PDB file of C-alpha atoms and ligand atoms in Angstrom:
ATOM      1  CA  MET A 121      84.611 -29.833  49.457  1.00  0.00           C
ATOM      2  CA  PRO A 122      83.395 -27.457  52.189  1.00  0.00           C
ATOM      3  CA  GLN A 123      79.613 -27.668  52.421  1.00  0.00           C
ATOM      4  CA  ASN A 124      78.919 -24.023  51.727  1.00  0.00           C
ATOM      5  CA  SER A 125      81.097 -23.709  48.675  1.00  0.00           C
ATOM      6  CA  ILE A 126      79.770 -23.636  45.139  1.00  0.00           C
ATOM      7  CA  VAL A 127      83.112 -24.246  43.413  1.00  0.00           C
ATOM      8  CA  SER A 128      86.227 -26.010  44.525  1.00  0.00           C
ATOM      9  CA  THR A 129      89.378 -26.999  42.747  1.00  0.00           C
ATOM     10  CA  GLU A 130      91.721 -29.571  44.212  1.00  0.00           C
ATOM     11  CA  LYS A 131      95.390 -29.267  43.303  1.00  0.00           C
ATOM     12  CA  ILE A 132      94.874 -28.524  39.637  1.00  0.00           C
ATOM     13  CA  CYS A 133      97.952 -28.424  37.429  1.00  0.00           C
ATOM     14  CA  THR A 134      98.085 -27.527  33.784  1.00  0.00           C
ATOM     15  CA  HIS A 135     100.690 -26.662  31.195  1.00  0.00           C
ATOM     16  CA  ILE A 136     100.792 -24.944  27.805  1.00  0.00           C
ATOM     17  CA  ASN A 137     103.480 -26.139  25.420  1.00  0.00           C
ATOM     18  CA  SER A 138     106.018 -27.423  27.915  1.00  0.00           C
ATOM     19  CA  GLN A 139     105.506 -24.553  30.338  1.00  0.00           C
ATOM     20  CA  SER A 140     103.813 -25.246  33.650  1.00  0.00           C
ATOM     21  CA  ILE A 141     100.982 -22.691  34.041  1.00  0.00           C
ATOM     22  CA  LEU A 142      98.982 -23.752  37.108  1.00  0.00           C
ATOM     23  CA  LYS A 143     100.763 -25.394  40.026  1.00  0.00           C
ATOM     24  CA  ASN A 144      98.542 -27.248  42.514  1.00  0.00           C
ATOM     25  CA  VAL A 145      95.809 -24.634  42.551  1.00  0.00           C
ATOM     26  CA  SER A 146      93.296 -25.415  45.294  1.00  0.00           C
ATOM     27  CA  ILE A 147      90.595 -22.846  45.799  1.00  0.00           C
ATOM     28  CA  SER A 148      87.083 -22.789  47.122  1.00  0.00           C
ATOM     29  CA  LEU A 149      84.372 -20.199  46.452  1.00  0.00           C
ATOM     30  CA  GLY A 150      81.809 -19.673  49.197  1.00  0.00           C
ATOM     31  CA  ARG A 151      78.203 -19.625  48.085  1.00  0.00           C
ATOM     32  CA  GLY A 152      76.849 -16.093  47.743  1.00  0.00           C
ATOM     33  CA  ARG A 153      80.297 -14.513  48.161  1.00  0.00           C
ATOM     34  CA  VAL A 154      81.987 -12.072  45.827  1.00  0.00           C
ATOM     35  CA  VAL A 155      85.480 -13.493  45.377  1.00  0.00           C
ATOM     36  CA  GLY A 156      88.318 -11.570  43.750  1.00  0.00           C
ATOM     37  CA  LEU A 157      91.109 -13.332  41.873  1.00  0.00           C
ATOM     38  CA  VAL A 158      94.056 -10.974  41.746  1.00  0.00           C
ATOM     39  CA  GLY A 159      97.579 -11.239  40.454  1.00  0.00           C
ATOM     40  CA  PRO A 160      99.914  -9.737  37.872  1.00  0.00           C
ATOM     41  CA  ASN A 161      99.446 -10.269  34.134  1.00  0.00           C
ATOM     42  CA  GLY A 162     100.450 -13.792  33.196  1.00  0.00           C
ATOM     43  CA  ALA A 163      99.800 -15.170  36.705  1.00  0.00           C
ATOM     44  CA  GLY A 164      97.236 -17.672  35.386  1.00  0.00           C
ATOM     45  CA  LYS A 165      93.913 -16.001  36.303  1.00  0.00           C
ATOM     46  CA  THR A 166      92.275 -16.602  32.933  1.00  0.00           C
ATOM     47  CA  THR A 167      93.573 -20.176  32.918  1.00  0.00           C
ATOM     48  CA  VAL A 168      92.005 -20.855  36.346  1.00  0.00           C
ATOM     49  CA  MET A 169      88.681 -19.496  35.133  1.00  0.00           C
ATOM     50  CA  LYS A 170      88.790 -21.477  31.877  1.00  0.00           C
ATOM     51  CA  SER A 171      89.549 -24.656  33.833  1.00  0.00           C
ATOM     52  CA  ILE A 172      86.566 -24.135  36.129  1.00  0.00           C
ATOM     53  CA  LEU A 173      84.343 -23.634  33.072  1.00  0.00           C
ATOM     54  CA  GLY A 174      85.628 -26.844  31.447  1.00  0.00           C
ATOM     55  CA  LEU A 175      87.062 -24.845  28.543  1.00  0.00           C
ATOM     56  CA  ILE A 176      90.506 -26.382  28.938  1.00  0.00           C
ATOM     57  CA  SER A 177      91.644 -29.662  30.412  1.00  0.00           C
ATOM     58  CA  VAL A 178      93.919 -29.984  33.417  1.00  0.00           C
ATOM     59  CA  ASP A 179      96.833 -32.411  33.725  1.00  0.00           C
ATOM     60  CA  SER A 180      95.972 -33.398  37.266  1.00  0.00           C
ATOM     61  CA  GLY A 181      93.650 -32.455  40.101  1.00  0.00           C
ATOM     62  CA  SER A 182      89.891 -32.005  39.991  1.00  0.00           C
ATOM     63  CA  ILE A 183      87.242 -29.327  39.727  1.00  0.00           C
ATOM     64  CA  PHE A 184      83.791 -29.396  41.280  1.00  0.00           C
ATOM     65  CA  VAL A 185      80.905 -27.034  40.583  1.00  0.00           C
ATOM     66  CA  GLU A 186      77.767 -27.564  42.689  1.00  0.00           C
ATOM     67  CA  GLY A 187      79.328 -30.852  43.776  1.00  0.00           C
ATOM     68  CA  GLN A 188      79.657 -32.148  40.210  1.00  0.00           C
ATOM     69  CA  GLN A 189      83.019 -32.802  38.634  1.00  0.00           C
ATOM     70  CA  VAL A 190      83.713 -30.591  35.604  1.00  0.00           C
ATOM     71  CA  THR A 191      85.900 -31.561  32.635  1.00  0.00           C
ATOM     72  CA  PRO A 192      85.872 -30.456  28.979  1.00  0.00           C
ATOM     73  CA  GLN A 193      83.731 -33.566  28.331  1.00  0.00           C
ATOM     74  CA  HIS A 194      81.348 -33.108  31.284  1.00  0.00           C
ATOM     75  CA  HIS A 195      80.152 -29.595  31.871  1.00  0.00           C
ATOM     76  CA  SER A 196      76.353 -29.617  31.677  1.00  0.00           C
ATOM     77  CA  ILE A 197      76.299 -28.063  35.166  1.00  0.00           C
ATOM     78  CA  ILE A 198      78.108 -25.032  33.702  1.00  0.00           C
ATOM     79  CA  LYS A 199      75.431 -24.554  31.059  1.00  0.00           C
ATOM     80  CA  GLN A 200      72.680 -24.753  33.676  1.00  0.00           C
ATOM     81  CA  LYS A 201      74.104 -22.678  36.509  1.00  0.00           C
ATOM     82  CA  VAL A 202      77.004 -20.518  35.380  1.00  0.00           C
ATOM     83  CA  GLY A 203      77.338 -17.281  33.431  1.00  0.00           C
ATOM     84  CA  ALA A 204      80.774 -16.160  32.262  1.00  0.00           C
ATOM     85  CA  LEU A 205      82.738 -13.478  30.488  1.00  0.00           C
ATOM     86  CA  ILE A 206      86.238 -14.644  29.576  1.00  0.00           C
ATOM     87  CA  GLU A 207      88.805 -12.515  27.711  1.00  0.00           C
ATOM     88  CA  GLY A 208      86.172 -10.306  26.095  1.00  0.00           C
ATOM     89  CA  PRO A 209      82.841 -11.634  24.836  1.00  0.00           C
ATOM     90  CA  ALA A 210      82.374 -13.878  21.803  1.00  0.00           C
ATOM     91  CA  ILE A 211      80.292 -11.699  19.517  1.00  0.00           C
ATOM     92  CA  TYR A 212      78.972 -11.491  15.992  1.00  0.00           C
ATOM     93  CA  PRO A 213      79.894  -8.083  14.500  1.00  0.00           C
ATOM     94  CA  PHE A 214      76.872  -7.908  12.197  1.00  0.00           C
ATOM     95  CA  LEU A 215      74.247  -8.641  14.843  1.00  0.00           C
ATOM     96  CA  THR A 216      72.898  -5.981  17.175  1.00  0.00           C
ATOM     97  CA  GLY A 217      73.400  -6.131  20.924  1.00  0.00           C
ATOM     98  CA  PHE A 218      69.713  -6.941  21.308  1.00  0.00           C
ATOM     99  CA  GLU A 219      69.972  -9.847  18.852  1.00  0.00           C
ATOM    100  CA  HIS A 220      72.825 -11.296  20.915  1.00  0.00           C
ATOM    101  CA  LEU A 221      70.806 -11.133  24.097  1.00  0.00           C
ATOM    102  CA  LYS A 222      67.673 -12.468  22.423  1.00  0.00           C
ATOM    103  CA  MET A 223      69.605 -15.666  21.574  1.00  0.00           C
ATOM    104  CA  MET A 224      70.020 -16.240  25.316  1.00  0.00           C
ATOM    105  CA  THR A 225      66.524 -15.475  26.603  1.00  0.00           C
ATOM    106  CA  ASN A 226      62.960 -14.530  25.725  1.00  0.00           C
ATOM    107  CA  ASP A 227      62.722 -12.503  28.889  1.00  0.00           C
ATOM    108  CA  ILE A 228      62.836  -8.988  27.402  1.00  0.00           C
ATOM    109  CA  GLY A 229      62.257  -7.497  30.858  1.00  0.00           C
ATOM    110  CA  GLN A 230      65.509  -9.003  32.104  1.00  0.00           C
ATOM    111  CA  ILE A 231      67.404  -7.801  29.020  1.00  0.00           C
ATOM    112  CA  ILE A 232      66.169  -4.250  29.504  1.00  0.00           C
ATOM    113  CA  SER A 233      66.680  -4.251  33.259  1.00  0.00           C
ATOM    114  CA  PHE A 234      70.356  -5.311  33.107  1.00  0.00           C
ATOM    115  CA  SER A 235      71.034  -3.087  30.090  1.00  0.00           C
ATOM    116  CA  ASP A 236      69.524  -0.071  31.858  1.00  0.00           C
ATOM    117  CA  GLN A 237      71.619  -0.678  34.954  1.00  0.00           C
ATOM    118  CA  LEU A 238      74.825  -0.704  32.895  1.00  0.00           C
ATOM    119  CA  GLY A 239      73.899   2.136  30.536  1.00  0.00           C
ATOM    120  CA  LEU A 240      73.745  -0.218  27.528  1.00  0.00           C
ATOM    121  CA  THR A 241      70.110   0.207  26.452  1.00  0.00           C
ATOM    122  CA  LYS A 242      70.628   2.912  23.847  1.00  0.00           C
ATOM    123  CA  TYR A 243      73.220   0.770  22.039  1.00  0.00           C
ATOM    124  CA  LEU A 244      71.039  -2.367  21.899  1.00  0.00           C
ATOM    125  CA  PRO A 245      69.521  -1.611  18.437  1.00  0.00           C
ATOM    126  CA  LYS A 246      72.986  -0.984  16.948  1.00  0.00           C
ATOM    127  CA  LYS A 247      75.291  -3.509  15.263  1.00  0.00           C
ATOM    128  CA  VAL A 248      78.074  -4.675  17.570  1.00  0.00           C
ATOM    129  CA  LYS A 249      80.783  -3.905  14.990  1.00  0.00           C
ATOM    130  CA  GLY A 250      80.391  -0.215  15.864  1.00  0.00           C
ATOM    131  CA  TYR A 251      80.667  -0.739  19.636  1.00  0.00           C
ATOM    132  CA  SER A 252      83.546   0.662  21.673  1.00  0.00           C
ATOM    133  CA  LEU A 253      85.608  -1.730  23.798  1.00  0.00           C
ATOM    134  CA  GLY A 254      83.647  -0.669  26.878  1.00  0.00           C
ATOM    135  CA  THR A 255      80.259  -1.182  25.214  1.00  0.00           C
ATOM    136  CA  LYS A 256      81.298  -4.655  24.005  1.00  0.00           C
ATOM    137  CA  GLN A 257      82.399  -5.395  27.537  1.00  0.00           C
ATOM    138  CA  LYS A 258      78.992  -4.319  28.898  1.00  0.00           C
ATOM    139  CA  LEU A 259      77.233  -6.565  26.388  1.00  0.00           C
ATOM    140  CA  GLY A 260      79.467  -9.454  27.499  1.00  0.00           C
ATOM    141  CA  ILE A 261      78.608  -8.761  31.136  1.00  0.00           C
ATOM    142  CA  VAL A 262      74.850  -8.711  30.444  1.00  0.00           C
ATOM    143  CA  LEU A 263      75.221 -11.967  28.476  1.00  0.00           C
ATOM    144  CA  ALA A 264      76.885 -13.499  31.546  1.00  0.00           C
ATOM    145  CA  LEU A 265      74.194 -12.271  33.943  1.00  0.00           C
ATOM    146  CA  ILE A 266      71.159 -13.333  31.951  1.00  0.00           C
ATOM    147  CA  ASN A 267      69.097 -16.418  32.916  1.00  0.00           C
ATOM    148  CA  ASP A 268      69.772 -16.062  36.655  1.00  0.00           C
ATOM    149  CA  PRO A 269      73.008 -18.049  37.004  1.00  0.00           C
ATOM    150  CA  ASP A 270      74.012 -19.190  40.513  1.00  0.00           C
ATOM    151  CA  LEU A 271      77.628 -18.383  39.699  1.00  0.00           C
ATOM    152  CA  VAL A 272      78.983 -15.579  37.522  1.00  0.00           C
ATOM    153  CA  ILE A 273      82.623 -15.653  36.396  1.00  0.00           C
ATOM    154  CA  LEU A 274      83.945 -12.340  35.087  1.00  0.00           C
ATOM    155  CA  ASP A 275      87.484 -12.108  33.728  1.00  0.00           C
ATOM    156  CA  GLU A 276      88.787  -8.537  34.015  1.00  0.00           C
ATOM    157  CA  PRO A 277      85.254  -7.089  33.640  1.00  0.00           C
ATOM    158  CA  MET A 278      86.380  -3.506  34.276  1.00  0.00           C
ATOM    159  CA  ASN A 279      88.592  -3.516  31.163  1.00  0.00           C
ATOM    160  CA  GLY A 280      87.580  -0.609  28.956  1.00  0.00           C
ATOM    161  CA  LEU A 281      84.929   0.696  31.372  1.00  0.00           C
ATOM    162  CA  ASP A 282      84.942   4.339  32.396  1.00  0.00           C
ATOM    163  CA  PRO A 283      84.616   5.245  36.108  1.00  0.00           C
ATOM    164  CA  GLN A 284      80.845   5.749  35.878  1.00  0.00           C
ATOM    165  CA  SER A 285      80.314   2.369  34.212  1.00  0.00           C
ATOM    166  CA  THR A 286      82.616   0.727  36.737  1.00  0.00           C
ATOM    167  CA  ARG A 287      80.423   2.130  39.492  1.00  0.00           C
ATOM    168  CA  GLN A 288      77.249   0.900  37.752  1.00  0.00           C
ATOM    169  CA  LEU A 289      78.770  -2.572  37.451  1.00  0.00           C
ATOM    170  CA  ARG A 290      79.765  -2.523  41.105  1.00  0.00           C
ATOM    171  CA  ASN A 291      76.217  -1.620  42.139  1.00  0.00           C
ATOM    172  CA  LEU A 292      74.745  -4.358  39.983  1.00  0.00           C
ATOM    173  CA  ILE A 293      77.129  -7.002  41.363  1.00  0.00           C
ATOM    174  CA  GLN A 294      76.328  -5.936  44.907  1.00  0.00           C
ATOM    175  CA  LYS A 295      72.599  -6.144  44.257  1.00  0.00           C
ATOM    176  CA  LEU A 296      72.783  -9.605  42.686  1.00  0.00           C
ATOM    177  CA  SER A 297      75.110 -10.951  45.353  1.00  0.00           C
ATOM    178  CA  LYS A 298      72.647  -9.853  48.054  1.00  0.00           C
ATOM    179  CA  ASN A 299      70.150 -12.151  46.339  1.00  0.00           C
ATOM    180  CA  GLY A 300      72.575 -15.066  46.590  1.00  0.00           C
ATOM    181  CA  THR A 301      74.518 -15.014  43.313  1.00  0.00           C
ATOM    182  CA  THR A 302      78.168 -15.985  43.709  1.00  0.00           C
ATOM    183  CA  PHE A 303      80.726 -13.918  41.783  1.00  0.00           C
ATOM    184  CA  PHE A 304      84.285 -14.826  40.820  1.00  0.00           C
ATOM    185  CA  ILE A 305      85.990 -11.745  39.389  1.00  0.00           C
ATOM    186  CA  SER A 306      89.559 -11.345  38.212  1.00  0.00           C
ATOM    187  CA  SER A 307      91.599  -8.196  37.993  1.00  0.00           C
ATOM    188  CA  HIS A 308      95.245  -7.236  37.861  1.00  0.00           C
ATOM    189  CA  ILE A 309      94.278  -3.960  39.562  1.00  0.00           C
ATOM    190  CA  LEU A 310      93.664  -4.524  43.232  1.00  0.00           C
ATOM    191  CA  SER A 311      91.991  -1.224  43.945  1.00  0.00           C
ATOM    192  CA  GLU A 312      89.245  -1.974  41.407  1.00  0.00           C
ATOM    193  CA  LEU A 313      88.062  -4.961  43.382  1.00  0.00           C
ATOM    194  CA  GLU A 314      88.478  -3.572  46.846  1.00  0.00           C
ATOM    195  CA  LYS A 315      85.010  -2.061  47.027  1.00  0.00           C
ATOM    196  CA  ILE A 316      83.065  -5.148  45.949  1.00  0.00           C
ATOM    197  CA  ILE A 317      84.753  -8.324  47.087  1.00  0.00           C
ATOM    198  CA  ASP A 318      84.201 -10.346  50.264  1.00  0.00           C
ATOM    199  CA  ASP A 319      87.120 -12.708  49.708  1.00  0.00           C
ATOM    200  CA  VAL A 320      90.394 -12.470  47.865  1.00  0.00           C
ATOM    201  CA  ILE A 321      92.558 -15.116  46.232  1.00  0.00           C
ATOM    202  CA  VAL A 322      96.030 -14.047  45.132  1.00  0.00           C
ATOM    203  CA  LEU A 323      97.639 -15.916  42.284  1.00  0.00           C
ATOM    204  CA  ASP A 324     101.310 -15.506  41.443  1.00  0.00           C
ATOM    205  CA  SER A 325     103.176 -17.485  38.755  1.00  0.00           C
ATOM    206  CA  GLY A 326     100.465 -20.145  38.745  1.00  0.00           C
ATOM    207  CA  LYS A 327     100.416 -20.608  42.521  1.00  0.00           C
ATOM    208  CA  VAL A 328      97.873 -19.475  45.105  1.00  0.00           C
ATOM    209  CA  THR A 329      99.817 -17.320  47.542  1.00  0.00           C
ATOM    210  CA  LEU A 330      96.881 -16.138  49.614  1.00  0.00           C
ATOM    211  CA  SER A 331      93.215 -16.956  50.057  1.00  0.00           C
ATOM    212  CA  THR A 332      91.320 -15.096  52.755  1.00  0.00           C
ATOM    213  CA  SER A 333      88.398 -12.816  53.537  1.00  0.00           C
ATOM    214  CA  LEU A 334      88.844  -9.061  53.398  1.00  0.00           C
ATOM    215  CA  GLU A 335      87.596  -8.883  56.943  1.00  0.00           C
ATOM    216  CA  LYS A 336      90.506 -11.034  58.155  1.00  0.00           C
ATOM    217  CA  LEU A 337      92.962  -9.187  55.975  1.00  0.00           C
ATOM    218  CA  TYR A 338      91.997  -5.819  57.427  1.00  0.00           C
ATOM    219  CA  GLN A 339      92.005  -7.153  60.991  1.00  0.00           C
ATOM    220  CA  GLU A 340      95.587  -8.263  60.626  1.00  0.00           C
ATOM    221  CA  SER A 341      96.761  -5.135  58.903  1.00  0.00           C
ATOM    222  CA  THR A 342      97.973  -2.112  60.797  1.00  0.00           C
ATOM    223  CA  ARG A 343      96.677   1.360  60.280  1.00  0.00           C
ATOM    224  CA  LYS A 344      99.200   4.117  59.819  1.00  0.00           C
ATOM    225  CA  LEU A 345      99.454   7.229  61.891  1.00  0.00           C
ATOM    226  CA  VAL A 346     100.238  10.238  59.729  1.00  0.00           C
ATOM    227  CA  ILE A 347     101.910  13.315  61.203  1.00  0.00           C
ATOM    228  CA  GLU A 348     101.519  16.292  58.914  1.00  0.00           C
ATOM    229  CA  THR A 349     104.052  19.033  59.513  1.00  0.00           C
ATOM    230  CA  SER A 350     105.140  22.281  57.941  1.00  0.00           C
ATOM    231  CA  ALA A 351     108.075  20.247  56.541  1.00  0.00           C
ATOM    232  CA  GLY A 352     106.061  17.395  55.025  1.00  0.00           C
ATOM    233  CA  SER A 353     104.378  14.334  56.462  1.00  0.00           C
ATOM    234  CA  VAL A 354     105.694  11.348  58.386  1.00  0.00           C
ATOM    235  CA  GLU A 355     104.036   7.924  58.593  1.00  0.00           C
ATOM    236  CA  ILE A 356     104.207   5.741  61.666  1.00  0.00           C
ATOM    237  CA  ASN A 357     102.840   2.263  62.261  1.00  0.00           C
ATOM    238  CA  ASN A 358      99.806   2.506  64.488  1.00  0.00           C
ATOM    239  CA  GLU A 359     101.232   0.637  67.445  1.00  0.00           C
ATOM    240  CA  ASP A 360     104.841   1.665  67.254  1.00  0.00           C
ATOM    241  CA  PHE A 361     104.976   4.129  70.152  1.00  0.00           C
ATOM    242  CA  SER A 362     108.755   4.264  70.388  1.00  0.00           C
ATOM    243  CA  GLN A 363     108.873   5.356  66.739  1.00  0.00           C
ATOM    244  CA  LEU A 364     106.155   7.920  67.503  1.00  0.00           C
ATOM    245  CA  ASN A 365     108.079   9.301  70.498  1.00  0.00           C
ATOM    246  CA  ASN A 366     111.343   9.536  68.590  1.00  0.00           C
ATOM    247  CA  GLU A 367     109.651  11.263  65.699  1.00  0.00           C
ATOM    248  CA  LEU A 368     107.875  13.797  67.935  1.00  0.00           C
ATOM    249  CA  ILE A 369     111.106  14.583  69.804  1.00  0.00           C
ATOM    250  CA  ARG A 370     112.932  15.067  66.510  1.00  0.00           C
ATOM    251  CA  LEU A 371     110.224  17.350  65.134  1.00  0.00           C
ATOM    252  CA  ILE A 372     109.983  19.456  68.289  1.00  0.00           C
ATOM    253  CA  LYS A 373     113.788  19.804  68.550  1.00  0.00           C
ATOM    254  CA  GLN A 374     113.835  21.066  64.987  1.00  0.00           C
ATOM    255  CA  ARG A 375     110.924  23.386  65.806  1.00  0.00           C
ATOM    256  CA  VAL A 376     108.913  21.955  62.971  1.00  0.00           C
ATOM    257  CA  LYS A 377     105.252  22.905  63.243  1.00  0.00           C
ATOM    258  CA  ILE A 378     102.818  19.974  63.535  1.00  0.00           C
ATOM    259  CA  ASN A 379      99.655  20.721  61.564  1.00  0.00           C
ATOM    260  CA  ASN A 380      97.699  17.525  61.983  1.00  0.00           C
ATOM    261  CA  ILE A 381      97.899  13.947  63.249  1.00  0.00           C
ATOM    262  CA  ARG A 382      95.479  11.461  61.732  1.00  0.00           C
ATOM    263  CA  TYR A 383      94.936   7.798  60.988  1.00  0.00           C
ATOM    264  CA  ARG A 384      95.210   6.582  57.439  1.00  0.00           C
ATOM    265  CA  PRO A 385      93.096   3.474  56.981  1.00  0.00           C
ATOM    266  CA  SER A 386      94.991   0.766  55.156  1.00  0.00           C
ATOM    267  CA  ASP A 387      93.755  -0.157  51.717  1.00  0.00           C
ATOM    268  CA  LEU A 388      93.661  -3.582  50.164  1.00  0.00           C
ATOM    269  CA  GLU A 389      97.065  -3.203  48.594  1.00  0.00           C
ATOM    270  CA  ASP A 390      98.723  -2.269  51.885  1.00  0.00           C
ATOM    271  CA  SER A 391      97.012  -5.093  53.691  1.00  0.00           C
ATOM    272  CA  LEU A 392      97.916  -7.653  51.102  1.00  0.00           C
ATOM    273  CA  LEU A 393     101.553  -6.605  50.948  1.00  0.00           C
ATOM    274  CA  LYS A 394     101.833  -6.710  54.712  1.00  0.00           C
ATOM    275  CA  TYR A 395     100.123 -10.083  54.897  1.00  0.00           C
ATOM    276  CA  LEU A 396     102.395 -11.570  52.258  1.00  0.00           C
ATOM    277  CA  ASP A 397     105.402 -10.024  53.993  1.00  0.00           C
ATOM    278  CA  ASP A 398     104.529 -11.490  57.387  1.00  0.00           C
ATOM    279  CA  HIS A 399     103.739 -14.789  55.771  1.00  0.00           C
ATOM    280  CA  ASN A 400     107.124 -14.964  54.064  1.00  0.00           C
ATOM    281  CA  GLN A 401     108.898 -14.125  57.293  1.00  0.00           C
ATOM    282  CA  GLU A 402     107.073 -16.976  59.031  1.00  0.00           C
ATOM    283  CA  GLU A 403     108.190 -19.357  56.313  1.00  0.00           C
ATOM    284  CA  ASN A 404     111.839 -18.269  56.348  1.00  0.00           C
TER     285      ASN A 404
HETATM  286  N1  LIG B 791      97.281 -19.905  24.325  1.00  0.00           N
HETATM  287  C1  LIG B 791      98.418 -19.753  24.992  1.00  0.00           C
HETATM  288  N2  LIG B 791      99.609 -20.064  24.418  1.00  0.00           N
HETATM  289  C2  LIG B 791     100.775 -19.925  25.072  1.00  0.00           C
HETATM  290  N3  LIG B 791     100.860 -19.486  26.344  1.00  0.00           N
HETATM  291  C3  LIG B 791      99.735 -19.140  26.966  1.00  0.00           C
HETATM  292  C4  LIG B 791      98.451 -19.255  26.336  1.00  0.00           C
HETATM  293  N4  LIG B 791      97.508 -18.853  27.222  1.00  0.00           N
HETATM  294  C5  LIG B 791      98.173 -18.501  28.333  1.00  0.00           C
HETATM  295  N5  LIG B 791      99.497 -18.672  28.192  1.00  0.00           N
HETATM  296  C6  LIG B 791     100.519 -18.399  29.214  1.00  0.00           C
HETATM  297  O1  LIG B 791     100.010 -18.859  30.444  1.00  0.00           O
HETATM  298  C7  LIG B 791     100.334 -17.983  31.510  1.00  0.00           C
HETATM  299  C8  LIG B 791      99.072 -17.585  32.247  1.00  0.00           C
HETATM  300  O2  LIG B 791      98.211 -16.897  31.373  1.00  0.00           O
HETATM  301  P1  LIG B 791      96.824 -16.325  31.823  1.00  0.00           P
HETATM  302  O3  LIG B 791      96.037 -17.390  32.496  1.00  0.00           O
HETATM  303  O4  LIG B 791      96.218 -15.709  30.610  1.00  0.00           O
HETATM  304  O5  LIG B 791      97.268 -15.226  32.890  1.00  0.00           O
HETATM  305  P2  LIG B 791      96.461 -13.955  33.427  1.00  0.00           P
HETATM  306  O6  LIG B 791      95.023 -14.124  33.037  1.00  0.00           O
HETATM  307  O7  LIG B 791      96.692 -13.962  34.912  1.00  0.00           O
HETATM  308  O8  LIG B 791      97.089 -12.746  32.807  1.00  0.00           O
HETATM  309  C9  LIG B 791     101.056 -16.812  30.889  1.00  0.00           C
HETATM  310  O9  LIG B 791     102.441 -17.008  31.104  1.00  0.00           O
HETATM  311  C10 LIG B 791     100.740 -16.917  29.404  1.00  0.00           C
HETATM  312  O10 LIG B 791     101.826 -16.449  28.651  1.00  0.00           O
HETATM  313 MG1  LIG B 792      93.814 -12.913  31.933  1.00  0.00          MG
END
């Protein structure tokens, strides 16, 4: 296991019924990093997270958290150091939000502080059965954050959150990660994670297809040059000057008016697609 990583899995495989779900998944989460786990629905994101938490057993391979091996029988390290929200929080409908949090800690200051930052405070005295999906989700997130875990695992935490709440969550994650907390966050929507993650792991059909830092991803991706004309806009790869020349000649010949030429920075989705594309070409 790399020295600076808080979690690592080594070639974990698991199946449900007779279907293979995870296929040799080896990942490593750097300490203090915010790591995104992205992939389409059914890719195995929740299964990876459950395995790391010792909630399900794996057929082969091993999982280490803080250097200690985790299995469904041995997971005391998880209780001590890890907070998690998996597939919506486990909640008691007839207890209030506050009563849920009070079961986890006596530190009322911490309860109020996290609840304030996510806009949950006014719902705390109310019974959870009346909560909206988003409010339940916020309660689950606060439950995961309480007691200063070293690692926080959040499975699709933005589910049900409105844009303002998503921003509040982003700010809170950024603040905690600056103080050294490691985050492992899944989403099937790339753009949701783009603003908060340092590293990205892509999972597809139970296999890791990419694991890299965003910094590297952006370095390798090309920006686009956008030519806006009276007849619509044309996109050109940043460094493709022959394409640029041909396009300009064509536009001028047709007497199309050029209104603007600008760079469009690539977003995470562009970069990922390009990376995967290049990668496949190398393999073929
Ligand atoms: N309890 C279960 N019973 C049967 N199949 C399951 C169960 N849980 C997960 N699966 C299957 O495992 C695969 C991965 O699921 P999951 O880890 O939930 O993916 P993700 O979180 O990326 O959407 C999917 O094909 C899903 O149908
Ligand atoms: Mg899932």
